[in-house]
CSV table of C-alpha atoms and ligand atoms in Angstrom, one decimal:
chain,number,residue,atom,x,y,z
G,1,MET,CA,55.9,-123.2,-72.0
G,2,SER,CA,53.1,-125.3,-73.3
G,3,GLY,CA,49.8,-125.3,-71.4
G,4,ALA,CA,50.1,-129.1,-71.4
G,5,THR,CA,52.2,-130.5,-68.6
G,6,ALA,CA,54.5,-133.3,-69.6
G,7,ILE,CA,54.2,-136.5,-67.6
G,8,LYS,CA,57.2,-138.1,-65.9
G,9,LEU,CA,59.2,-141.0,-67.3
G,10,ALA,CA,57.8,-143.4,-64.7
G,11,ASP,CA,54.2,-142.3,-65.6
G,12,PHE,CA,54.9,-142.8,-69.3
G,13,GLN,CA,56.3,-146.2,-68.7
G,14,ALA,CA,53.3,-147.1,-66.4
G,15,ASN,CA,50.8,-145.8,-69.1
G,16,ALA,CA,52.6,-147.7,-71.8
G,17,ARG,CA,52.5,-150.9,-69.8
G,18,ALA,CA,48.8,-150.5,-69.0
G,19,ALA,CA,48.1,-149.7,-72.7
G,20,LEU,CA,49.9,-152.9,-73.8
G,21,LYS,CA,47.6,-154.9,-71.5
G,22,ASP,CA,44.4,-153.3,-72.8
G,23,PRO,CA,43.1,-155.5,-75.6
G,24,LYS,CA,40.3,-153.0,-76.6
G,25,LEU,CA,42.8,-150.2,-77.0
G,26,ARG,CA,45.3,-152.3,-78.9
G,27,ASP,CA,42.6,-153.6,-81.2
G,28,SER,CA,41.2,-150.1,-82.0
G,29,PHE,CA,44.6,-148.7,-82.5
G,30,THR,CA,46.1,-151.5,-84.6
G,31,GLY,CA,42.9,-151.6,-86.7
G,32,ALA,CA,42.8,-147.9,-87.3
G,33,MET,CA,46.6,-147.6,-88.0
G,34,ASP,CA,46.5,-150.5,-90.5
G,35,PHE,CA,43.6,-148.9,-92.2
G,36,LEU,CA,45.4,-145.5,-92.5
G,37,ILE,CA,48.7,-147.2,-93.6
G,38,ASP,CA,46.8,-149.0,-96.3
G,39,ARG,CA,44.9,-146.0,-97.5
G,40,ARG,CA,48.2,-143.9,-97.7
G,41,ALA,CA,49.9,-146.7,-99.6
G,42,GLN,CA,47.1,-146.7,-102.2
G,43,GLN,CA,47.6,-143.0,-102.7
G,44,PHE,CA,51.3,-143.4,-103.4
G,45,PRO,CA,51.5,-146.5,-105.6
G,46,ASP,CA,54.6,-145.2,-107.4
G,47,LEU,CA,57.4,-144.7,-105.0
G,48,GLU,CA,59.5,-142.6,-107.4
G,49,ALA,CA,56.6,-140.2,-108.0
G,50,PHE,CA,56.1,-139.9,-104.2
G,51,GLU,CA,59.8,-139.2,-103.8
G,52,ARG,CA,59.6,-136.4,-106.4
G,53,LEU,CA,56.6,-134.8,-104.8
G,54,ARG,CA,58.2,-135.2,-101.4
G,55,LYS,CA,61.3,-133.3,-102.7
G,56,VAL,CA,59.0,-130.5,-103.8
G,57,GLY,CA,57.3,-130.4,-100.4
G,58,GLU,CA,60.6,-130.5,-98.5
G,59,ALA,CA,62.0,-127.6,-100.7
G,60,VAL,CA,58.9,-125.5,-100.1
G,61,ARG,CA,59.1,-125.9,-96.4
G,62,GLN,CA,62.8,-125.4,-96.2
G,63,GLN,CA,62.7,-122.3,-98.4
G,64,ALA,CA,60.0,-120.8,-96.2
G,65,LEU,CA,62.0,-121.6,-93.0
G,66,SER,CA,65.1,-120.1,-94.5
G,67,LYS,CA,63.4,-116.7,-94.7
G,68,LEU,CA,61.0,-117.1,-91.8
G,69,PRO,CA,61.4,-113.6,-90.3
G,70,GLU,CA,61.0,-111.9,-93.7
G,71,LEU,CA,58.0,-114.0,-94.6
G,72,LEU,CA,56.3,-113.4,-91.3
G,73,GLU,CA,56.7,-109.7,-91.7
G,74,GLN,CA,55.4,-109.8,-95.3
G,75,LEU,CA,52.4,-111.9,-94.0
G,76,GLU,CA,51.6,-109.4,-91.3
G,77,ASN,CA,51.7,-106.5,-93.7
G,78,LYS,CA,49.5,-108.3,-96.2
G,79,LEU,CA,47.0,-109.4,-93.5
G,80,THR,CA,46.8,-105.9,-92.0
G,81,SER,CA,46.1,-104.4,-95.5
G,82,LEU,CA,43.3,-107.0,-95.8
G,83,GLY,CA,41.8,-105.9,-92.5
G,84,VAL,CA,43.0,-108.9,-90.4
G,85,GLN,CA,44.3,-108.0,-87.0
G,86,VAL,CA,47.6,-109.9,-86.2
G,87,HIS,CA,48.6,-110.7,-82.7
G,88,TRP,CA,52.0,-112.2,-81.6
G,89,ALA,CA,52.0,-114.6,-78.7
G,90,GLU,CA,55.3,-115.6,-77.2
G,91,THR,CA,53.8,-118.2,-74.8
G,92,ALA,CA,50.6,-120.2,-74.3
G,93,ALA,CA,49.6,-117.8,-71.6
G,94,ASP,CA,50.0,-114.8,-73.9
G,95,ALA,CA,47.8,-116.5,-76.5
G,96,ASN,CA,45.1,-117.2,-73.9
G,97,ARG,CA,45.2,-113.6,-72.7
G,98,ILE,CA,44.6,-112.4,-76.3
G,99,PHE,CA,41.6,-114.8,-76.6
G,100,LEU,CA,40.2,-113.6,-73.3
G,101,ASP,CA,40.6,-109.9,-74.2
G,102,LEU,CA,38.8,-110.5,-77.5
G,103,ALA,CA,36.0,-112.5,-75.9
G,104,ARG,CA,35.5,-109.7,-73.3
G,105,ARG,CA,35.6,-107.0,-75.9
G,106,HIS,CA,32.8,-108.8,-77.8
G,107,ASP,CA,30.9,-109.8,-74.7
G,108,ALA,CA,31.2,-113.4,-75.9
G,109,SER,CA,30.4,-116.2,-73.5
G,110,LEU,CA,30.4,-118.9,-76.2
G,111,MET,CA,33.0,-119.8,-78.9
G,112,VAL,CA,32.8,-122.5,-81.5
G,113,LYS,CA,36.1,-124.1,-82.4
G,114,GLY,CA,37.3,-126.1,-85.4
G,115,LYS,CA,40.1,-128.7,-85.0
G,116,SER,CA,43.3,-127.0,-84.0
G,117,MET,CA,46.3,-128.7,-82.3
G,118,VAL,CA,47.7,-125.3,-81.4
G,119,SER,CA,44.6,-124.6,-79.4
G,120,GLU,CA,45.2,-128.0,-77.6
G,121,GLU,CA,48.8,-126.9,-77.0
G,122,ILE,CA,47.6,-123.8,-75.2
G,123,GLU,CA,44.7,-125.6,-73.5
G,124,LEU,CA,42.3,-123.0,-74.8
G,125,ASN,CA,39.1,-124.8,-73.7
G,126,HIS,CA,40.3,-125.2,-70.2
G,127,GLU,CA,41.6,-121.7,-69.9
G,128,MET,CA,38.4,-120.1,-71.3
G,129,ALA,CA,36.2,-122.3,-69.0
G,130,ALA,CA,38.2,-121.0,-66.0
G,131,GLN,CA,37.0,-117.5,-67.1
G,132,GLY,CA,33.4,-118.5,-67.6
G,133,ILE,CA,33.6,-118.8,-71.4
G,134,GLU,CA,32.4,-121.9,-73.1
G,135,CYS,CA,34.6,-123.0,-76.0
G,136,VAL,CA,32.8,-125.8,-77.8
G,137,GLU,CA,34.7,-128.3,-80.1
G,138,THR,CA,32.9,-128.8,-83.4
G,139,ASP,CA,35.1,-131.4,-85.0
G,140,MET,CA,33.2,-134.6,-84.2
G,141,GLY,CA,36.1,-136.4,-82.8
G,142,GLU,CA,37.1,-133.5,-80.6
G,143,TYR,CA,33.5,-132.9,-79.6
G,144,ILE,CA,33.2,-136.6,-78.3
G,145,LEU,CA,36.4,-136.1,-76.3
G,146,GLN,CA,35.2,-132.8,-74.9
G,147,LEU,CA,31.9,-134.3,-73.7
G,148,ASP,CA,33.9,-137.1,-72.1
G,149,GLY,CA,36.6,-134.9,-70.5
G,150,ASP,CA,39.2,-136.8,-72.5
G,151,ARG,CA,42.2,-135.8,-74.6
G,152,PRO,CA,43.1,-136.4,-78.2
G,153,SER,CA,45.3,-139.5,-78.8
G,154,HIS,CA,46.1,-138.7,-82.5
G,155,ILE,CA,46.7,-135.4,-84.2
G,156,ILE,CA,44.4,-136.2,-87.2
G,157,MET,CA,41.9,-138.6,-85.6
G,158,PRO,CA,41.7,-137.4,-82.1
G,159,ALA,CA,39.1,-139.9,-80.8
G,160,ILE,CA,40.7,-143.0,-82.4
G,161,HIS,CA,40.8,-144.7,-79.1
G,162,LYS,CA,37.0,-144.6,-78.7
G,163,THR,CA,34.7,-147.4,-80.1
G,164,LYS,CA,31.3,-146.6,-81.5
G,165,GLN,CA,29.8,-148.1,-78.3
G,166,ASP,CA,31.9,-145.7,-76.2
G,167,VAL,CA,30.5,-142.8,-78.4
G,168,ALA,CA,27.0,-144.1,-78.0
G,169,GLU,CA,27.3,-144.0,-74.2
G,170,ILE,CA,28.9,-140.6,-74.2
G,171,PHE,CA,26.2,-139.0,-76.4
G,172,HIS,CA,23.4,-140.7,-74.4
G,173,GLU,CA,24.9,-139.4,-71.2
G,174,HIS,CA,25.8,-135.9,-72.2
G,175,ILE,CA,23.4,-134.8,-75.0
G,176,LYS,CA,19.8,-134.2,-73.8
G,177,GLY,CA,17.4,-136.5,-75.5
G,178,ALA,CA,20.0,-138.6,-77.3
G,179,PRO,CA,18.9,-142.2,-77.6
G,180,LEU,CA,21.4,-145.0,-76.9
G,181,THR,CA,22.4,-146.2,-80.3
G,182,ASP,CA,25.6,-147.4,-81.9
G,183,ASP,CA,24.4,-146.8,-85.5
G,184,VAL,CA,27.3,-144.6,-86.8
G,185,ASN,CA,25.1,-142.4,-89.1
G,186,GLU,CA,22.6,-141.8,-86.3
G,187,LEU,CA,25.4,-140.9,-83.9
G,188,ILE,CA,26.8,-138.4,-86.4
G,189,ALA,CA,23.3,-136.9,-86.9
G,190,ILE,CA,22.9,-136.6,-83.1
G,191,GLY,CA,26.2,-134.8,-82.8
G,192,ARG,CA,25.5,-132.5,-85.7
G,193,ARG,CA,22.1,-131.5,-84.3
G,194,ALA,CA,23.6,-130.6,-81.0
G,195,LEU,CA,26.3,-128.5,-82.6
G,196,ARG,CA,24.0,-126.6,-85.0
G,197,ASP,CA,22.6,-124.5,-82.1
G,198,LYS,CA,26.1,-123.7,-80.9
G,199,PHE,CA,27.1,-122.4,-84.4
G,200,SER,CA,24.2,-120.0,-84.5
G,201,ALA,CA,24.6,-118.8,-80.9
G,202,ALA,CA,28.4,-118.2,-80.9
G,203,ARG,CA,29.8,-114.7,-81.3
G,204,ILE,CA,33.3,-116.0,-81.9
G,205,GLY,CA,34.5,-118.8,-84.2
G,206,VAL,CA,38.0,-120.2,-83.6
G,207,SER,CA,40.1,-122.2,-86.1
G,208,GLY,CA,43.6,-123.5,-86.7
G,209,VAL,CA,45.5,-122.9,-89.9
G,210,ASN,CA,47.3,-125.4,-92.1
G,211,PHE,CA,49.3,-123.0,-94.2
G,212,MET,CA,49.6,-119.2,-94.2
G,213,VAL,CA,50.5,-117.6,-97.6
G,214,ALA,CA,52.8,-114.6,-97.2
G,215,GLU,CA,52.3,-113.5,-100.8
G,216,THR,CA,48.5,-113.1,-100.6
G,217,GLY,CA,47.7,-113.1,-96.8
G,218,SER,CA,45.6,-116.2,-97.2
G,219,LEU,CA,44.9,-118.7,-94.4
G,220,VAL,CA,44.5,-122.2,-95.8
G,221,LEU,CA,42.4,-124.6,-93.8
G,222,VAL,CA,42.0,-128.3,-94.7
G,223,GLU,CA,39.1,-130.3,-93.3
G,224,ASN,CA,36.5,-132.9,-94.1
G,225,GLU,CA,33.5,-132.1,-91.9
G,226,GLY,CA,32.6,-128.6,-92.9
G,227,ASN,CA,32.7,-127.5,-89.3
G,228,GLY,CA,35.8,-125.4,-90.0
G,229,ARG,CA,34.0,-123.5,-92.7
G,230,LEU,CA,31.1,-122.9,-90.3
G,231,CYS,CA,33.4,-121.7,-87.5
G,232,THR,CA,35.2,-119.3,-89.9
G,233,SER,CA,32.1,-117.9,-91.6
G,234,VAL,CA,29.0,-118.0,-89.3
G,235,PRO,CA,30.1,-116.1,-86.2
G,236,ASP,CA,30.7,-112.3,-86.4
G,237,VAL,CA,34.3,-112.7,-85.3
G,238,HIS,CA,36.9,-115.3,-86.5
G,239,ILE,CA,40.0,-115.9,-84.5
G,240,ALA,CA,42.6,-118.1,-86.2
G,241,ILE,CA,45.6,-119.4,-84.2
G,242,THR,CA,48.6,-121.2,-85.4
G,243,GLY,CA,52.4,-121.6,-84.9
G,244,ILE,CA,54.7,-119.1,-86.6
G,245,GLU,CA,56.3,-121.9,-88.7
G,246,LYS,CA,53.2,-122.5,-90.8
G,247,VAL,CA,54.0,-119.6,-93.2
G,248,ILE,CA,54.8,-120.4,-96.9
G,249,GLU,CA,55.9,-118.0,-99.5
G,250,LYS,CA,53.5,-118.3,-102.4
G,251,LEU,CA,50.0,-119.4,-103.2
G,252,GLU,CA,51.3,-121.9,-105.7
G,253,HIS,CA,53.2,-123.7,-102.9
G,254,VAL,CA,49.9,-124.8,-101.4
G,255,ALA,CA,49.2,-127.4,-104.1
G,256,PRO,CA,52.1,-129.8,-103.5
G,257,LEU,CA,51.8,-129.4,-99.7
G,258,PHE,CA,48.0,-130.1,-99.9
G,259,ALA,CA,48.6,-133.2,-102.1
G,260,LEU,CA,51.2,-134.5,-99.6
G,261,LEU,CA,49.1,-133.6,-96.5
G,262,THR,CA,45.8,-135.2,-97.5
G,263,ARG,CA,47.4,-138.4,-98.9
G,264,SER,CA,49.7,-138.9,-96.0
G,265,ALA,CA,47.1,-138.0,-93.3
G,266,THR,CA,43.9,-139.8,-94.3
G,267,GLY,CA,44.8,-141.5,-97.6
G,268,GLN,CA,42.6,-139.1,-99.5
G,269,ALA,CA,43.6,-137.5,-102.8
G,270,ILE,CA,41.6,-134.4,-101.7
G,271,THR,CA,39.6,-133.5,-98.6
G,272,THR,CA,36.0,-132.5,-98.7
G,273,TYR,CA,36.7,-128.9,-97.9
G,274,LEU,CA,39.7,-126.7,-98.7
G,275,ASN,CA,39.1,-123.2,-97.2
G,276,VAL,CA,41.3,-120.3,-98.5
G,277,ILE,CA,40.4,-117.3,-96.3
G,278,THR,CA,41.7,-114.0,-97.4
G,279,GLY,CA,40.4,-111.4,-95.0
G,280,PRO,CA,37.0,-110.7,-93.3
G,281,ARG,CA,33.7,-110.1,-95.0
G,282,ARG,CA,33.9,-107.2,-97.5
G,283,ASP,CA,31.2,-104.7,-98.4
G,284,GLY,CA,28.6,-106.3,-100.5
G,285,GLU,CA,29.5,-109.9,-99.5
G,286,LYS,CA,26.7,-111.9,-98.0
G,287,ASP,CA,28.6,-114.0,-95.4
G,288,GLY,CA,31.9,-114.3,-93.6
G,289,PRO,CA,33.0,-112.8,-90.3
G,290,ARG,CA,32.9,-109.0,-89.8
G,291,GLU,CA,36.1,-109.1,-87.8
G,292,MET,CA,39.1,-111.4,-88.2
G,293,HIS,CA,42.2,-112.0,-86.1
G,294,LEU,CA,45.2,-114.2,-86.4
G,295,ILE,CA,47.3,-115.2,-83.4
G,296,LEU,CA,50.8,-116.3,-84.2
G,297,LEU,CA,52.2,-118.5,-81.5
G,298,ASP,CA,55.9,-119.0,-80.7
G,299,ASN,CA,55.9,-121.1,-77.6
G,300,GLY,CA,59.4,-122.6,-78.1
G,301,ARG,CA,59.4,-122.7,-81.9
G,302,THR,CA,62.1,-119.9,-82.1
G,303,GLN,CA,64.3,-122.2,-80.1
G,304,ALA,CA,64.0,-125.0,-82.6
G,305,TYR,CA,64.5,-122.4,-85.4
G,306,ARG,CA,67.7,-121.0,-83.9
G,307,GLU,CA,69.3,-124.4,-83.6
G,308,GLU,CA,70.3,-125.4,-87.2
G,309,ARG,CA,70.4,-129.1,-86.2
G,310,PHE,CA,66.7,-129.0,-85.0
G,311,ARG,CA,65.3,-126.6,-87.5
G,312,ALA,CA,63.9,-129.3,-89.8
G,313,THR,CA,61.4,-130.1,-87.0
G,314,LEU,CA,59.5,-127.0,-88.1
G,315,GLN,CA,59.0,-128.3,-91.6
G,316,CYS,CA,56.2,-130.5,-90.2
G,317,ILE,CA,52.8,-130.2,-91.8
G,318,ARG,CA,51.1,-132.3,-89.0
G,319,CYS,CA,49.9,-135.2,-91.2
G,320,GLY,CA,50.3,-137.8,-88.5
G,321,ALA,CA,51.9,-140.4,-90.9
G,322,CYS,CA,55.0,-140.8,-88.7
G,323,MET,CA,52.6,-141.8,-85.8
G,324,ASN,CA,50.6,-144.2,-87.9
G,325,HIS,CA,53.8,-146.1,-88.9
G,326,CYS,CA,55.6,-146.0,-85.5
G,327,PRO,CA,55.7,-149.4,-83.8
G,328,VAL,CA,55.8,-147.8,-80.4
G,329,TYR,CA,53.0,-145.3,-80.9
G,330,THR,CA,50.7,-147.9,-82.5
G,331,ARG,CA,51.1,-150.2,-79.5
G,332,VAL,CA,51.0,-147.8,-76.6
G,333,GLY,CA,48.5,-145.3,-78.0
G,334,GLY,CA,48.7,-141.5,-78.0
G,335,LEU,CA,47.5,-140.9,-74.4
G,336,SER,CA,50.5,-142.7,-72.9
G,337,TYR,CA,52.8,-139.8,-73.9
G,338,GLY,CA,51.0,-137.1,-71.9
G,339,THR,CA,51.9,-134.4,-74.5
G,340,THR,CA,49.8,-132.5,-77.0
G,341,TYR,CA,51.7,-134.1,-79.9
G,342,PRO,CA,52.3,-137.8,-79.3
G,343,GLY,CA,54.4,-140.3,-81.3
G,344,PRO,CA,57.6,-139.4,-83.3
G,345,ILE,CA,56.5,-135.8,-84.1
G,346,GLY,CA,55.8,-135.3,-80.4
G,347,ALA,CA,59.2,-136.7,-79.5
G,348,ILE,CA,61.0,-134.1,-81.6
G,349,ILE,CA,58.7,-131.1,-81.1
G,350,SER,CA,57.8,-131.4,-77.4
G,351,PRO,CA,61.4,-130.8,-76.1
G,352,HIS,CA,61.2,-127.3,-77.7
G,353,LEU,CA,57.6,-126.5,-76.6
G,354,GLN,CA,58.0,-127.7,-73.1
G,355,ASN,CA,61.7,-128.4,-72.3
G,356,LEU,CA,64.1,-131.2,-72.7
G,357,LYS,CA,64.4,-132.1,-69.1
G,358,GLU,CA,60.6,-132.7,-68.8
G,359,THR,CA,60.4,-134.6,-72.0
G,360,ARG,CA,63.7,-136.4,-72.1
G,361,HIS,CA,62.1,-139.8,-72.2
G,362,LEU,CA,60.2,-139.1,-75.4
G,363,PRO,CA,63.2,-139.4,-77.9
G,364,THR,CA,64.0,-142.7,-76.2
G,365,ALA,CA,60.5,-144.1,-76.8
G,366,SER,CA,61.6,-145.2,-80.3
G,367,SER,CA,63.1,-148.4,-81.8
G,368,LEU,CA,64.9,-146.2,-84.4
G,369,CYS,CA,63.5,-148.4,-87.1
G,370,GLY,CA,63.4,-145.4,-89.4
G,371,ALA,CA,59.7,-145.9,-90.6
G,372,CYS,CA,58.8,-142.3,-89.4
G,373,GLY,CA,61.6,-140.8,-91.5
G,374,GLU,CA,60.7,-142.9,-94.5
G,375,VAL,CA,57.0,-141.8,-94.6
G,376,CYS,CA,57.4,-138.2,-93.6
G,377,PRO,CA,56.0,-136.2,-96.6
G,378,VAL,CA,58.3,-133.3,-96.1
G,379,GLY,CA,61.5,-135.2,-95.6
G,380,ILE,CA,62.1,-134.5,-91.9
G,381,PRO,CA,65.0,-136.8,-90.8
G,382,ILE,CA,63.1,-137.8,-87.6
G,383,PRO,CA,65.5,-140.7,-86.5
G,384,ASP,CA,68.4,-138.3,-86.7
G,385,MET,CA,66.5,-135.7,-84.7
G,386,LEU,CA,65.7,-138.4,-82.1
G,387,MET,CA,69.4,-139.2,-81.8
G,388,ARG,CA,70.4,-135.5,-81.5
G,389,LEU,CA,67.8,-135.0,-78.8
G,390,ARG,CA,69.0,-138.0,-76.9
G,391,GLU,CA,72.6,-136.7,-77.1
G,392,ALA,CA,71.5,-133.2,-76.1
G,393,GLY,CA,69.8,-134.6,-73.0
G,394,ARG,CA,73.0,-136.2,-72.0
G,395,HIS,CA,75.4,-133.3,-72.7
G,396,SER,CA,75.9,-130.4,-70.4
G,397,ALA,CA,74.3,-127.1,-71.5
G,398,ALA,CA,77.6,-125.3,-71.0
G,399,GLN,CA,79.4,-127.7,-73.4
G,400,SER,CA,76.8,-127.3,-76.2
G,401,ALA,CA,76.1,-123.6,-75.8
G,402,THR,CA,79.0,-122.5,-77.9
G,403,PRO,CA,78.0,-120.9,-81.2
G,404,PRO,CA,76.5,-121.8,-83.5
G,405,GLN,CA,74.7,-124.2,-81.2
G,406,GLN,CA,72.5,-122.9,-78.4
G,407,ALA,CA,71.6,-124.9,-75.3
G,408,LEU,CA,68.0,-126.2,-75.3
G,409,ARG,CA,65.9,-125.4,-72.3
G,410,GLY,CA,66.5,-128.2,-69.8
G,411,GLN,CA,69.5,-129.5,-71.7
G,412,GLY,CA,72.1,-131.4,-69.7
G,413,GLU,CA,70.0,-131.3,-66.5
G,414,VAL,CA,69.3,-135.0,-66.7
G,415,ARG,CA,72.8,-136.3,-66.6
G,416,GLN,CA,72.7,-138.6,-63.6
G,417,LEU,CA,75.4,-138.8,-61.0
G,418,ALA,CA,75.7,-142.6,-61.4
G,419,GLU,CA,76.3,-142.2,-65.1
G,420,ALA,CA,78.8,-139.4,-64.6
G,421,LEU,CA,80.7,-141.6,-62.1
G,422,ALA,CA,80.7,-144.6,-64.4
G,423,TRP,CA,82.3,-142.5,-67.2
G,424,LYS,CA,84.9,-141.1,-64.9
G,425,ALA,CA,85.8,-144.7,-63.8
G,426,TRP,CA,85.9,-145.8,-67.4
G,427,ARG,CA,88.4,-143.0,-68.2
G,428,LEU,CA,90.6,-143.8,-65.3
G,429,LEU,CA,90.8,-147.5,-66.3
G,430,TYR,CA,91.4,-146.7,-70.0
G,431,SER,CA,94.3,-144.4,-69.1
G,432,HIS,CA,95.9,-147.1,-66.9
G,433,PRO,CA,96.3,-150.2,-69.1
G,434,ALA,CA,97.7,-152.4,-66.3
G,435,LEU,CA,94.7,-151.6,-64.1
G,436,TYR,CA,92.3,-152.2,-66.9
G,437,ARG,CA,93.8,-155.6,-67.7
G,438,LEU,CA,93.6,-156.6,-64.0
G,439,LEU,CA,89.9,-155.6,-63.9
G,440,VAL,CA,89.1,-157.5,-67.0
G,441,TRP,CA,90.9,-160.6,-65.6
G,442,PHE,CA,88.8,-160.4,-62.5
G,443,ALA,CA,85.5,-159.6,-64.3
G,444,ALA,CA,86.0,-162.7,-66.6
G,445,ARG,CA,86.6,-165.0,-63.6
G,446,LEU,CA,83.9,-163.6,-61.4
G,447,ASN,CA,81.2,-163.2,-64.0
G,448,TRP,CA,79.0,-165.7,-62.2
G,449,LEU,CA,78.5,-162.9,-59.6
G,450,THR,CA,76.6,-160.8,-62.2
G,451,PRO,CA,73.2,-159.9,-60.7
G,452,PRO,CA,70.3,-161.3,-62.8
G,453,TRP,CA,68.3,-158.1,-62.3
G,454,GLN,CA,69.8,-154.9,-63.8
G,455,GLY,CA,67.2,-152.2,-63.5
G,456,GLY,CA,65.3,-151.2,-66.6
G,457,TRP,CA,67.8,-153.1,-68.9
G,458,THR,CA,66.5,-156.6,-67.8
G,459,GLN,CA,62.9,-155.7,-68.1
G,460,ALA,CA,63.0,-156.7,-71.8
G,461,ARG,CA,66.6,-158.0,-72.3
G,462,ALA,CA,68.9,-160.7,-71.0
G,463,PRO,CA,71.3,-159.5,-68.2
G,464,LEU,CA,74.7,-158.1,-69.2
G,465,LYS,CA,77.5,-160.4,-68.2
G,466,PRO,CA,81.2,-160.1,-68.7
G,467,ALA,CA,82.5,-162.7,-71.2
G,468,SER,CA,84.4,-165.6,-69.6
G,469,LYS,CA,87.3,-164.8,-72.0
G,470,SER,CA,88.2,-161.3,-73.1
G,471,LEU,CA,88.9,-160.4,-76.7
G,472,ARG,CA,92.6,-160.0,-75.7
G,473,ASP,CA,92.5,-163.6,-74.2
G,474,LEU,CA,90.8,-165.0,-77.4
G,475,LEU,CA,93.4,-163.4,-79.7
G,476,ALA,CA,96.3,-164.6,-77.6
G,477,GLU,CA,94.8,-168.1,-77.6
G,478,ARG,CA,94.4,-168.0,-81.4
G,479,ARG,CA,98.0,-166.9,-81.8
G,480,ARG,CA,99.2,-169.7,-79.6
G,481,GLN,CA,97.2,-172.2,-81.7
G,482,ARG,CA,98.7,-170.9,-85.0
G,483,LYS,CA,102.2,-171.4,-83.8
C,1,SF4,S1,56.9,-135.2,-88.8
C,1,SF4,FE1,56.4,-135.6,-91.0
C,1,SF4,S2,55.2,-137.5,-90.9
C,1,SF4,FE2,55.2,-136.7,-88.8
C,1,SF4,S3,53.4,-135.4,-88.7
C,1,SF4,FE3,55.1,-134.0,-89.3
C,1,SF4,S4,55.0,-134.0,-91.5
C,1,SF4,FE4,53.8,-135.7,-90.9
């Protein structure tokens, strides 16, 4: 179970409606997404070349997933031989317990953390704060949100919903001595100065991981700000956390995935920093952590792995391109979803991390336009996944739990009584043709009684109304005219 609690359907709808009415939010989102879409397009001017690279990325991820248990074992052995301590966490609570134990063991009351969506998933900051341990975000966007008590709305650009004026006010209010300025360079300098002291004081540095290489035991970390490198090299102890699916087989597989990730995420050919961390500081080395840990989190990923039809979800490299191109996400913003991962990737991963019953509305928050699937750099068939999850939400767990399919947590619990009754009535009518014809005859003649308001359907569509003539009537009429 994820640390994040999914919001209810009604709340999602209310959030989305409020977001649509917020011109500031819409402006900042539309502007930022247009910018990212444009930058990505510039990086992939040749669609055939993109397709070729995508095929390579897809194959690398599929190959890794096809032997996930073996690769994880190989990775653990390699990391252990390099002096890295590997921890397995089945749930978010397990992962937080490991963090707490390590913090207590090192008498650490302060941790500095680089950007990590998995740490958001387990709500690390919140959990550590409850135990009296300060966990400071060092990615500038995440730091702004932490100061403001807010949550990320995008997996790559977490504070995309904030304007520079918002940031100016947040810094002025929360950082001692910060002047009120909306000069972007000055704001970055203020943030950096405030964070420098934290880096030097922290005993523990926390990071996420983009890829784990089983062959070499290397943890690959992609970033632009340099804070990831500081978190993983300045404090005495480095704790990395990531999902079990991030393993790849060989070091040479990093190159195509890196090219796809940076181009798809921020429209950069290469990021400012690419950290390849292979073990803690060795004798004779001048920097680096003296102790290194890796926490491998499951938290529902095994469920997605077990189900062949959902396994491709785990191919994701968290580039955010599907979100940038989604007409729903770009209009309602990331916070409306109430999940760690918003947008199309959130809609297909959250049912596994939380459960289908709690997140059943997410796969329906899509127009199924197919843009997400088209841009996904590792070829995840996102629209198909959305349809499969919609179907799983409607089918009883017992029906679907026959091998090779397993029931998803929460599957089938959402089937409403009204819907079940409607299908029973439909079956009854279809198996009694005379009764069916009689009903159609009445429906056609009494269609003026159709209520103009039909629940959620008429919020955005015209009311459903039986036709004044059935298809059967029309065909009979045509036959008569031909005679
Ligand atoms: S699903 Fe594809 S496009 Fe979306 S974040 Fe993952 S890799 Fe990127």
